[in-house]
PDB file of N, CA and C in Angstrom:
ATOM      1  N   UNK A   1       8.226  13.086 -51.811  1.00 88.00           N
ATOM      2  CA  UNK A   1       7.796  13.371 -50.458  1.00 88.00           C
ATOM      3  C   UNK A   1       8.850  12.842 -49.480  1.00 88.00           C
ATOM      4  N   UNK A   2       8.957  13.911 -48.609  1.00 83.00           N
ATOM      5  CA  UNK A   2      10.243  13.111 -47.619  1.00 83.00           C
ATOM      6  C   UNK A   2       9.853  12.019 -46.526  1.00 83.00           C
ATOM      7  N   UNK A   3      10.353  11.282 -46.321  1.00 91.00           N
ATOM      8  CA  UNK A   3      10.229  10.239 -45.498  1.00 91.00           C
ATOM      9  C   UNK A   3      11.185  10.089 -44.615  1.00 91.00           C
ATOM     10  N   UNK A   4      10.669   9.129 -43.593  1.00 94.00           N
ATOM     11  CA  UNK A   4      11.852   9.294 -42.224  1.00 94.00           C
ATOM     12  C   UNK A   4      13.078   8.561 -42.329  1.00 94.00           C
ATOM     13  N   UNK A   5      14.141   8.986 -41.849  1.00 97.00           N
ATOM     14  CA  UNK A   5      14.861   8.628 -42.037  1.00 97.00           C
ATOM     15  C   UNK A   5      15.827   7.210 -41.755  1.00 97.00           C
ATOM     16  N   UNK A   6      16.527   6.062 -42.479  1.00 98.00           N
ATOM     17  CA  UNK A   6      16.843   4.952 -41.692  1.00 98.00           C
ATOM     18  C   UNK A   6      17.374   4.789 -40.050  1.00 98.00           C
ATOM     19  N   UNK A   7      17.930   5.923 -39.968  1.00 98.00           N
ATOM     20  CA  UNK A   7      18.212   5.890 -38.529  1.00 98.00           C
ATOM     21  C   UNK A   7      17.358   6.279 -37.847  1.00 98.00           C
ATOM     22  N   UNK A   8      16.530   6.926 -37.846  1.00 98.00           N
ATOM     23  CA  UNK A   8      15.119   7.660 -37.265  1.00 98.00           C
ATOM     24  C   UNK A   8      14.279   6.068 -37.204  1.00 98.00           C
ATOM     25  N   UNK A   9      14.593   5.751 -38.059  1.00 98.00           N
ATOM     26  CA  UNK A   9      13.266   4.419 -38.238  1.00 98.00           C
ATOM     27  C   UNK A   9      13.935   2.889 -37.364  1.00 98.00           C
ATOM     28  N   UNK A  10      15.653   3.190 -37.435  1.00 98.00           N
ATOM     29  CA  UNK A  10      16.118   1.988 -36.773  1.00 98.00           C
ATOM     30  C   UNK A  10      15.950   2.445 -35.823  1.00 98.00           C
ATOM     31  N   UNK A  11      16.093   3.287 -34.422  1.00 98.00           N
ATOM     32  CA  UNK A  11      16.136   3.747 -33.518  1.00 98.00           C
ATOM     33  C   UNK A  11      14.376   3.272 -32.562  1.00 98.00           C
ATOM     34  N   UNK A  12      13.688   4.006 -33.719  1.00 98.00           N
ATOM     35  CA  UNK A  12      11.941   3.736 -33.093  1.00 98.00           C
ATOM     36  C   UNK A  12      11.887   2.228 -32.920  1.00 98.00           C
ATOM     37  N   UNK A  13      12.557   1.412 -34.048  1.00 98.00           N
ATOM     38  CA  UNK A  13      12.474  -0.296 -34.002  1.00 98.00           C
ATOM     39  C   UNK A  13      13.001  -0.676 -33.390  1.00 98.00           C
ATOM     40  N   UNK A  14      14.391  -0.217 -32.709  1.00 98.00           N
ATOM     41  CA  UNK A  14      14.950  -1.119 -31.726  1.00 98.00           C
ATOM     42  C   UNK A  14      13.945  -0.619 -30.326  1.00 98.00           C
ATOM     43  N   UNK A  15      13.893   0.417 -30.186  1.00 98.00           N
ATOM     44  CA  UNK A  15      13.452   0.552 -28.918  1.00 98.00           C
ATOM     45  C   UNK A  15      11.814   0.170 -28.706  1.00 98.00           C
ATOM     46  N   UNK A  16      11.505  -0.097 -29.434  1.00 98.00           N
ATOM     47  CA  UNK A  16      10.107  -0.988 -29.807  1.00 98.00           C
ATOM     48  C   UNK A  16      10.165  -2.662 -29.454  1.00 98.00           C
ATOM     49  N   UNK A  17      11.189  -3.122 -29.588  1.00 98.00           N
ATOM     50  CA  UNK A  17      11.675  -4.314 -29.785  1.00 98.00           C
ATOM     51  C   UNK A  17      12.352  -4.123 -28.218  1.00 98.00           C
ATOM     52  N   UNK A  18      13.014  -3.569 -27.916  1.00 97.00           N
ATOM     53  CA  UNK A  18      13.178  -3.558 -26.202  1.00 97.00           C
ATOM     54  C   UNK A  18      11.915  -3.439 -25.383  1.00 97.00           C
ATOM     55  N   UNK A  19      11.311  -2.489 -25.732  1.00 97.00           N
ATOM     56  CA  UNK A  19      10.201  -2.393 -25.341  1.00 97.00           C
ATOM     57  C   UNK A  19       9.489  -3.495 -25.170  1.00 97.00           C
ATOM     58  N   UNK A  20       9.176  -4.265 -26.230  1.00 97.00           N
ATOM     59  CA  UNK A  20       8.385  -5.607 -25.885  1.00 97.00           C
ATOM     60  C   UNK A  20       8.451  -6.612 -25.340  1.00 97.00           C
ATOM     61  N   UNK A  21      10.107  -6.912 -25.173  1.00 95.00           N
ATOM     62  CA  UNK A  21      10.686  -7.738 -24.498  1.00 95.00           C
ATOM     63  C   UNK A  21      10.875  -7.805 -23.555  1.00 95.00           C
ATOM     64  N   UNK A  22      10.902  -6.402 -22.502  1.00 95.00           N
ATOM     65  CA  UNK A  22      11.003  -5.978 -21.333  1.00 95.00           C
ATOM     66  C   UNK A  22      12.393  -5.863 -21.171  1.00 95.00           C
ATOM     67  N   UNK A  23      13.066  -5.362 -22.113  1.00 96.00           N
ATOM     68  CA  UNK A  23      14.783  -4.865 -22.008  1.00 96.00           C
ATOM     69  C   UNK A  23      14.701  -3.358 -22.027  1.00 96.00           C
ATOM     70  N   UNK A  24      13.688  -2.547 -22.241  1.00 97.00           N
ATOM     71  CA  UNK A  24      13.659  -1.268 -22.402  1.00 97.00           C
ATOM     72  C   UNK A  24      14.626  -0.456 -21.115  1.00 97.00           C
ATOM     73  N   UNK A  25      14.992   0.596 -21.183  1.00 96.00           N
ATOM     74  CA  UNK A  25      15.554   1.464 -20.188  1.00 96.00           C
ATOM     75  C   UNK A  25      16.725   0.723 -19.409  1.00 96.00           C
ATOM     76  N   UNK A  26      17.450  -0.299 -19.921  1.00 96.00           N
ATOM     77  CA  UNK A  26      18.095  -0.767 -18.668  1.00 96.00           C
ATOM     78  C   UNK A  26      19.452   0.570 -18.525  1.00 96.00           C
ATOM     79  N   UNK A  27      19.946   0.283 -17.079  1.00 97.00           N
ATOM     80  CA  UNK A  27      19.787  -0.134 -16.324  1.00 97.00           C
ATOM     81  C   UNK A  27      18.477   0.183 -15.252  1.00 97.00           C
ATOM     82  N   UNK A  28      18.204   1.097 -15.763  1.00 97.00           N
ATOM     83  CA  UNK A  28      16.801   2.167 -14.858  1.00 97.00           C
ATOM     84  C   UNK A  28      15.679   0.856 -14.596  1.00 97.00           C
ATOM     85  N   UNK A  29      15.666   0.265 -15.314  1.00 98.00           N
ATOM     86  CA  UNK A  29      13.976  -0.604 -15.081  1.00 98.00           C
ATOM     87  C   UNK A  29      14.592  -2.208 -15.536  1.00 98.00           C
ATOM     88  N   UNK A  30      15.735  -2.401 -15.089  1.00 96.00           N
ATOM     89  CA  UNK A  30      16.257  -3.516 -14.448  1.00 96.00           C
ATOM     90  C   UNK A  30      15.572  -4.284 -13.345  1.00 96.00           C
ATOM     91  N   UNK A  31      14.916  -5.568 -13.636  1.00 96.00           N
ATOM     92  CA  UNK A  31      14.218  -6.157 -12.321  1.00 96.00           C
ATOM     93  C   UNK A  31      12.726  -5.165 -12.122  1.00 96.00           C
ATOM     94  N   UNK A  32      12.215  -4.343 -13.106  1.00 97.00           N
ATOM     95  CA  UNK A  32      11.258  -3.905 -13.020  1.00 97.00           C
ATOM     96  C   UNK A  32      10.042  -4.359 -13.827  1.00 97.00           C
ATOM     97  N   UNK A  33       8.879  -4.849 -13.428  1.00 96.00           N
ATOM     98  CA  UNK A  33       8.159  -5.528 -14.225  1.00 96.00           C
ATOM     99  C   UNK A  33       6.929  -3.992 -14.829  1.00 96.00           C
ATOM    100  N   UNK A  34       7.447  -3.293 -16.186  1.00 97.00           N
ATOM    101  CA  UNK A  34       6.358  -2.418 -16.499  1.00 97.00           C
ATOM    102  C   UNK A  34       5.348  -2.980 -17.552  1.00 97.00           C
ATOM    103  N   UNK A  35       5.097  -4.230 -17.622  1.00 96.00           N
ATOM    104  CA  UNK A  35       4.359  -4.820 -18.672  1.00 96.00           C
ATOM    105  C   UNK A  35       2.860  -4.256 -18.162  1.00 96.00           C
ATOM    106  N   UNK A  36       2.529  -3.665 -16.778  1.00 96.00           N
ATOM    107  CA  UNK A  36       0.985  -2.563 -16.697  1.00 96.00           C
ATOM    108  C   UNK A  36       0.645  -1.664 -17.957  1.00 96.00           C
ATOM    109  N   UNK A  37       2.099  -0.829 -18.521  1.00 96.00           N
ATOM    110  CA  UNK A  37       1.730   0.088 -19.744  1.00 96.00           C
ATOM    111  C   UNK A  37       1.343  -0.673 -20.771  1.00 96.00           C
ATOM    112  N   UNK A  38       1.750  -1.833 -21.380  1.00 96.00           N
ATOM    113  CA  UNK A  38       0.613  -2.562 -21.919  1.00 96.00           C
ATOM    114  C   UNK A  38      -0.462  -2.861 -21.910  1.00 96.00           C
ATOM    115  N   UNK A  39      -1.375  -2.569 -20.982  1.00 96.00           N
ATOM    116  CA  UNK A  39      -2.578  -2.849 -20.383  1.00 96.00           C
ATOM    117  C   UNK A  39      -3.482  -1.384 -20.527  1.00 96.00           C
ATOM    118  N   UNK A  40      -2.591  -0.221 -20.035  1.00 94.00           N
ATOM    119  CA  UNK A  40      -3.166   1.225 -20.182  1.00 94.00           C
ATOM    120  C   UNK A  40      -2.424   1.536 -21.642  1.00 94.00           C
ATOM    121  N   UNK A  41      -3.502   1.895 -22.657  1.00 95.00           N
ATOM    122  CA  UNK A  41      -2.964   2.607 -23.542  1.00 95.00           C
ATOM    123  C   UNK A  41      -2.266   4.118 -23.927  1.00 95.00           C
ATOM    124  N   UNK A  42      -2.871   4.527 -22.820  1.00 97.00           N
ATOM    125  CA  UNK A  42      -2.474   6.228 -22.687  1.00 97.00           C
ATOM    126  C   UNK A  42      -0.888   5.928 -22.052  1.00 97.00           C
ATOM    127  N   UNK A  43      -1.173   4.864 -20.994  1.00 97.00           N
ATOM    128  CA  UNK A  43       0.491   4.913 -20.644  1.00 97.00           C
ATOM    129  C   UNK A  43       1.630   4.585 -21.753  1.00 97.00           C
ATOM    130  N   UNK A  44       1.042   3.824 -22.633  1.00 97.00           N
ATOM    131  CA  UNK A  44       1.884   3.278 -23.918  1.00 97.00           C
ATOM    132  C   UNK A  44       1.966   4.677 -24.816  1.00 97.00           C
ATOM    133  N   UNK A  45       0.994   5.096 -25.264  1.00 98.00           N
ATOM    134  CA  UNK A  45       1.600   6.371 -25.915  1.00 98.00           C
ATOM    135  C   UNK A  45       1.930   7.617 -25.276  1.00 98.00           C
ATOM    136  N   UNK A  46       2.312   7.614 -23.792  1.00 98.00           N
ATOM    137  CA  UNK A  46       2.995   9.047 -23.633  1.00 98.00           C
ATOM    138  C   UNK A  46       4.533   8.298 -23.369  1.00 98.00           C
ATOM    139  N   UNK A  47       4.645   7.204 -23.176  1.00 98.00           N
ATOM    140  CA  UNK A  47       6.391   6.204 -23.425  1.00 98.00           C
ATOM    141  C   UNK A  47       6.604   7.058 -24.817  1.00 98.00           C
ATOM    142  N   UNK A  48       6.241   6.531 -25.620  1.00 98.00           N
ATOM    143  CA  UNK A  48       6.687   6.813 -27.246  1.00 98.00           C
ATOM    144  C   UNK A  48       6.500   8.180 -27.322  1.00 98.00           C
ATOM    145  N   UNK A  49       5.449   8.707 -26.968  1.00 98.00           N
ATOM    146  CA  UNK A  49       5.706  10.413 -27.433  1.00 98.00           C
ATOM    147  C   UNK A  49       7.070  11.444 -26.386  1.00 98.00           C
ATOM    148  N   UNK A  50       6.809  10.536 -25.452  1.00 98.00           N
ATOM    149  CA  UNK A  50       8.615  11.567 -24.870  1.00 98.00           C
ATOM    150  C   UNK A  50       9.581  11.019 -25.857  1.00 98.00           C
ATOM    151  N   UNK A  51       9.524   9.286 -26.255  1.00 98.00           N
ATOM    152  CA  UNK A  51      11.050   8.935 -26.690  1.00 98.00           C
ATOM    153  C   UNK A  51      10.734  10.026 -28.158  1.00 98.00           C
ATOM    154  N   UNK A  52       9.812   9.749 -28.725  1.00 98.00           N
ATOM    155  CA  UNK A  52      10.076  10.821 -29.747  1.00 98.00           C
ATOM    156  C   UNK A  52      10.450  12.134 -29.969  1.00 98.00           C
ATOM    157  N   UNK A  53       9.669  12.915 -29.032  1.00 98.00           N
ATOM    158  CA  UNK A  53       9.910  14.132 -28.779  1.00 98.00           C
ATOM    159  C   UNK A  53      11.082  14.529 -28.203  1.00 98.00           C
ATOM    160  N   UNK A  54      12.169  13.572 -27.216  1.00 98.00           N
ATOM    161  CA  UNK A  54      13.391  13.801 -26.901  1.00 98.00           C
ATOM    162  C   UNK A  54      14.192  13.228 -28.297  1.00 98.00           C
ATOM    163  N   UNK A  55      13.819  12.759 -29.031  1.00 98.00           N
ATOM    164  CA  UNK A  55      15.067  12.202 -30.468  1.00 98.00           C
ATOM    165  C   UNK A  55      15.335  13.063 -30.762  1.00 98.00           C
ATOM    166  N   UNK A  56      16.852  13.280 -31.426  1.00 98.00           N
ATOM    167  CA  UNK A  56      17.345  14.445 -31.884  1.00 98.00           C
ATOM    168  C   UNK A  56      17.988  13.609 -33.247  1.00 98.00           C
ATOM    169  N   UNK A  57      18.059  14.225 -34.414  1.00 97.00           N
ATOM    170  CA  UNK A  57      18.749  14.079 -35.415  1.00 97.00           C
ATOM    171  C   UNK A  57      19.236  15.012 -36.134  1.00 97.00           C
ATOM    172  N   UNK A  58      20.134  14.670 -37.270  1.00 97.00           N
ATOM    173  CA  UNK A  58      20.629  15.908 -38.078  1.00 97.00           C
ATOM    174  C   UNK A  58      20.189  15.946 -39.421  1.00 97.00           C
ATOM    175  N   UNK A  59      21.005  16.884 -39.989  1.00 95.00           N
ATOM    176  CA  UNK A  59      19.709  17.499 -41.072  1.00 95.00           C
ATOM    177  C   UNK A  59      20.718  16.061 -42.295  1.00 95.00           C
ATOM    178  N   UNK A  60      21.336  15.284 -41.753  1.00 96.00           N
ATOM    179  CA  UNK A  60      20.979  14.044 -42.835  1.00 96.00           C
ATOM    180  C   UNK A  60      20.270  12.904 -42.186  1.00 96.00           C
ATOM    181  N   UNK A  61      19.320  13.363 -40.752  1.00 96.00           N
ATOM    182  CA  UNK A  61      18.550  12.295 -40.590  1.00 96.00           C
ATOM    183  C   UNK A  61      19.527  11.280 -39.557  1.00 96.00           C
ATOM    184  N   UNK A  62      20.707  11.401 -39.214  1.00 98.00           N
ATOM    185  CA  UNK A  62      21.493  10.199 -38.475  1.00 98.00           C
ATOM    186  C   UNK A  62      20.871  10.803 -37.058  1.00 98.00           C
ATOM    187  N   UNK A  63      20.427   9.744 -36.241  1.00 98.00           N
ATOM    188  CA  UNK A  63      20.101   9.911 -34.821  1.00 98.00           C
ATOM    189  C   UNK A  63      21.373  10.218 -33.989  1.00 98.00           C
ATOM    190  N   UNK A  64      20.776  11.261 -33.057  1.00 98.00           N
ATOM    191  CA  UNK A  64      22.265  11.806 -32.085  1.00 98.00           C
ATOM    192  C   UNK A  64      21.813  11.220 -30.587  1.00 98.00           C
ATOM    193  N   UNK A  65      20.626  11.121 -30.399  1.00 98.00           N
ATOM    194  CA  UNK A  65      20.960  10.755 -29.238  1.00 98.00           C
ATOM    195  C   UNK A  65      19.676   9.543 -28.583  1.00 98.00           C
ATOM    196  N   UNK A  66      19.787   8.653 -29.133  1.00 98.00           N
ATOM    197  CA  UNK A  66      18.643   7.192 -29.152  1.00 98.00           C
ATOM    198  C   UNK A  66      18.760   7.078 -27.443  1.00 98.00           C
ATOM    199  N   UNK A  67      20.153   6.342 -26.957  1.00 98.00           N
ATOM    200  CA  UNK A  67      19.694   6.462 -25.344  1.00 98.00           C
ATOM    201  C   UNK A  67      19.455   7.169 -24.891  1.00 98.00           C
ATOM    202  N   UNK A  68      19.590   8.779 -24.690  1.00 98.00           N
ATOM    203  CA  UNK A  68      19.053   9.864 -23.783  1.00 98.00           C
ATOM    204  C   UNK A  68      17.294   9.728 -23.766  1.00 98.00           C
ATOM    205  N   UNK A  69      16.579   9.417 -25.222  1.00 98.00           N
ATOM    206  CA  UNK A  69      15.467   9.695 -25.964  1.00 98.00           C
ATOM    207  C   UNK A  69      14.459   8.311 -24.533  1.00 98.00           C
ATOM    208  N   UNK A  70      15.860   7.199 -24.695  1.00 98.00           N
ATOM    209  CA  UNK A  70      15.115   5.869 -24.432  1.00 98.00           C
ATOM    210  C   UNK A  70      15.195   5.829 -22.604  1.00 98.00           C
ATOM    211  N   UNK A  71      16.115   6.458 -22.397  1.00 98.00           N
ATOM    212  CA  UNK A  71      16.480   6.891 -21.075  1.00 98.00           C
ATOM    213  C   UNK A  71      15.165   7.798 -20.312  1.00 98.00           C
ATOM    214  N   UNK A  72      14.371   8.655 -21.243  1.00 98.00           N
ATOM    215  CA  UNK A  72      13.280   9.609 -20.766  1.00 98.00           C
ATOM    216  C   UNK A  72      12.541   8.721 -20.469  1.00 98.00           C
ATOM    217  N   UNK A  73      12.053   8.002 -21.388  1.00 98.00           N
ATOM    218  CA  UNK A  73      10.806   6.956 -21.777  1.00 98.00           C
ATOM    219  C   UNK A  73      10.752   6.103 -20.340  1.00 98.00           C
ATOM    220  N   UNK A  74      11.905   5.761 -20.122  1.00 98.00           N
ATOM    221  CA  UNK A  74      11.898   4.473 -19.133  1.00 98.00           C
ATOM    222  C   UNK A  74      11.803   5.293 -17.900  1.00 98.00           C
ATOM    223  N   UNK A  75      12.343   6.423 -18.039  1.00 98.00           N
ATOM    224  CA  UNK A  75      12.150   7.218 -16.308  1.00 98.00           C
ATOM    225  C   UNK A  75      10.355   7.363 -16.386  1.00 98.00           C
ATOM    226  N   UNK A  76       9.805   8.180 -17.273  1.00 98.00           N
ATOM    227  CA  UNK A  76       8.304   7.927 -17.190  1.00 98.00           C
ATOM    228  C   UNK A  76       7.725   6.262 -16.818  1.00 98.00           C
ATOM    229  N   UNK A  77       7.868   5.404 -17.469  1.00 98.00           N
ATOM    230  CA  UNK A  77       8.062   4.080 -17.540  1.00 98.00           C
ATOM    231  C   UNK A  77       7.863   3.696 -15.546  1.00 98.00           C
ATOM    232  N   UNK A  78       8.848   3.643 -15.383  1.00 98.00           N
ATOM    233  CA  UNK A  78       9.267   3.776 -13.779  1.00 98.00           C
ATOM    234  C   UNK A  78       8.529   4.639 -13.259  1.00 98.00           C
ATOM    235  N   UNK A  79       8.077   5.420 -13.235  1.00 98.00           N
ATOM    236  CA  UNK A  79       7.119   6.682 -12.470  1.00 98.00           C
ATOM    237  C   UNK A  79       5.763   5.991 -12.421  1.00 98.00           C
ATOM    238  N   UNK A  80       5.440   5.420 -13.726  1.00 98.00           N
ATOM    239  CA  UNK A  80       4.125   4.997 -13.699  1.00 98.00           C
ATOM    240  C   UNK A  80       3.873   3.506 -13.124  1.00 98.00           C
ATOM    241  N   UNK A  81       4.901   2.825 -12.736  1.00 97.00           N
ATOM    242  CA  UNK A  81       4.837   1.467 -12.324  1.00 97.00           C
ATOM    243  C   UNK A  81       5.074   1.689 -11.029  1.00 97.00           C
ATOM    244  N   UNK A  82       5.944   2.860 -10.255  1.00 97.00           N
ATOM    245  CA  UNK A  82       6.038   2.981  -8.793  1.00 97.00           C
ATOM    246  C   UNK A  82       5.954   4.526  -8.783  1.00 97.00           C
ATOM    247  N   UNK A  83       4.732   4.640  -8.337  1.00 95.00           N
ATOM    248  CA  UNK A  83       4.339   6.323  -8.036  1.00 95.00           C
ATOM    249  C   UNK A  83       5.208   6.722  -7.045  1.00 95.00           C
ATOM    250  N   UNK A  84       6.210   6.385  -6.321  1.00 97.00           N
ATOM    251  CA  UNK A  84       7.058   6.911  -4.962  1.00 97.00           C
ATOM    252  C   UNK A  84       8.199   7.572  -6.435  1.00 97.00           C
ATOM    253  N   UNK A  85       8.682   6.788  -7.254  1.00 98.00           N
ATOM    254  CA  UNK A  85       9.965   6.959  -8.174  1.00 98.00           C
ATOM    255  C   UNK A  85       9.966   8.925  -8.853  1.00 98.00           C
ATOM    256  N   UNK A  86      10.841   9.138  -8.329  1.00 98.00           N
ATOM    257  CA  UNK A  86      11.364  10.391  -8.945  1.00 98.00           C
ATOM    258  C   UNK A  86      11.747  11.068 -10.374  1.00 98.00           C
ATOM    259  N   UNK A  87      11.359  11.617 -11.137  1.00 98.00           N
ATOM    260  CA  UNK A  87      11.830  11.543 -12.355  1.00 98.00           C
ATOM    261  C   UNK A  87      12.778  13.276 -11.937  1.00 98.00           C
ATOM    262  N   UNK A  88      14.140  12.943 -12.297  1.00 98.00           N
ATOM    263  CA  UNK A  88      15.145  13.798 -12.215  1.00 98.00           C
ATOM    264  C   UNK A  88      16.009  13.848 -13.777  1.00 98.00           C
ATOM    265  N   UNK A  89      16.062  15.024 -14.151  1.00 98.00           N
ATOM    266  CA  UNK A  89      15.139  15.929 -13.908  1.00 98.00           C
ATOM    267  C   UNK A  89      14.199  15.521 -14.056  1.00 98.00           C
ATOM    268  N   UNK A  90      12.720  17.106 -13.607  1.00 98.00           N
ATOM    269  CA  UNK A  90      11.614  16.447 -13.632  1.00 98.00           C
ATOM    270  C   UNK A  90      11.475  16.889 -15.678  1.00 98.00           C
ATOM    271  N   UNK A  91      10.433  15.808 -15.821  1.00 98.00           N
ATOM    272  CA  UNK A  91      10.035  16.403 -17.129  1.00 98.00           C
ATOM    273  C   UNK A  91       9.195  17.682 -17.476  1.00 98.00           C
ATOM    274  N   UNK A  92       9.910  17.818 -18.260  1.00 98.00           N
ATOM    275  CA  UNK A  92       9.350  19.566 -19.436  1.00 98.00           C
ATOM    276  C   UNK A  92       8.399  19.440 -20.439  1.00 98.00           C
ATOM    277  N   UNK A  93       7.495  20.456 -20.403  1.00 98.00           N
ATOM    278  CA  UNK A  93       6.285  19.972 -21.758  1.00 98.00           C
ATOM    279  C   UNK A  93       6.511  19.488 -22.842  1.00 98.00           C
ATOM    280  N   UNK A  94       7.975  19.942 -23.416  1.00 98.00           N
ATOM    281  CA  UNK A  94       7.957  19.382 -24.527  1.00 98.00           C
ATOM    282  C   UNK A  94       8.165  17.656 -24.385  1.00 98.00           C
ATOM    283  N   UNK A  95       8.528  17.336 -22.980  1.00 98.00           N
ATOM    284  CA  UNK A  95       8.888  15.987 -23.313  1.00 98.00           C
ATOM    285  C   UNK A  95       7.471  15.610 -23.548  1.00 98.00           C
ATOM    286  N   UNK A  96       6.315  15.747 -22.614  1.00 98.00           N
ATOM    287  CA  UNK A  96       5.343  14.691 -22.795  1.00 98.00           C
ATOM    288  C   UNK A  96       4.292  15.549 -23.426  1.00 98.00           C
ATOM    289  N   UNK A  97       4.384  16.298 -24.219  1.00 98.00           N
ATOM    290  CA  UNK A  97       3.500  16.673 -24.889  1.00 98.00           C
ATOM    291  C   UNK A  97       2.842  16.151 -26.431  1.00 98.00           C
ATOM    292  N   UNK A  98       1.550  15.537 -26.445  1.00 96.00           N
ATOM    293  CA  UNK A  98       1.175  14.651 -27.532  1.00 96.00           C
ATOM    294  C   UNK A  98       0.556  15.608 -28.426  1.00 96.00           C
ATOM    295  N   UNK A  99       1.057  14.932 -29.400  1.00 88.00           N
ATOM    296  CA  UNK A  99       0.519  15.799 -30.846  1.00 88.00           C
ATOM    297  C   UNK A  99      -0.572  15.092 -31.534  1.00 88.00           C
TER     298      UNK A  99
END
């Protein structure tokens, strides 16, 4: 059975591990306190379902593009901690669409 791949799996862990620490998205959410999405769970899983849904890999599984993925996350991230904040572009269904 196939399973995910080490870079697929280092990628979700580091940015999990930023995530918790409050290093996620820098420079975007630099000096930004989003520890609220901890508190709302829906806000915690539509973070992870854009970074997922923006990951791109290849067909041996090596991740192509971890900051763009972590870069989405934190612009949502920022949107939801200051409703004035712009997300440019705006997001597309596939980003926040949960499966």
């Amino acid at each position: 059975m196939p399973k995910v791949s080490p870079s697929v799996r280092g990628a979700v862990r580091l940015f999990s591990y930023w995530l918790a620490n409050g290093t996620a998205g820098l420079p975007l959410l630099d000096g930004v306190d989003y520890s609220a999405i901890f508190e709302e769970p829906s806000a915690l899983e539509q973070t992870y379902a854009i970074f997922m849904n923006v990951l791109e890999f290849d067909d041996a599984g090596i991740v192509l593009n971890a900051k763009q993925a972590e870069r989405r996350a934190a612009q949502f991230i920022r949107s939801y901690v200051e409703p004035d904040y712009v997300v440019e572009p705006p997001f597309e269904d596939w980003e926040v669409e949960l499966y």
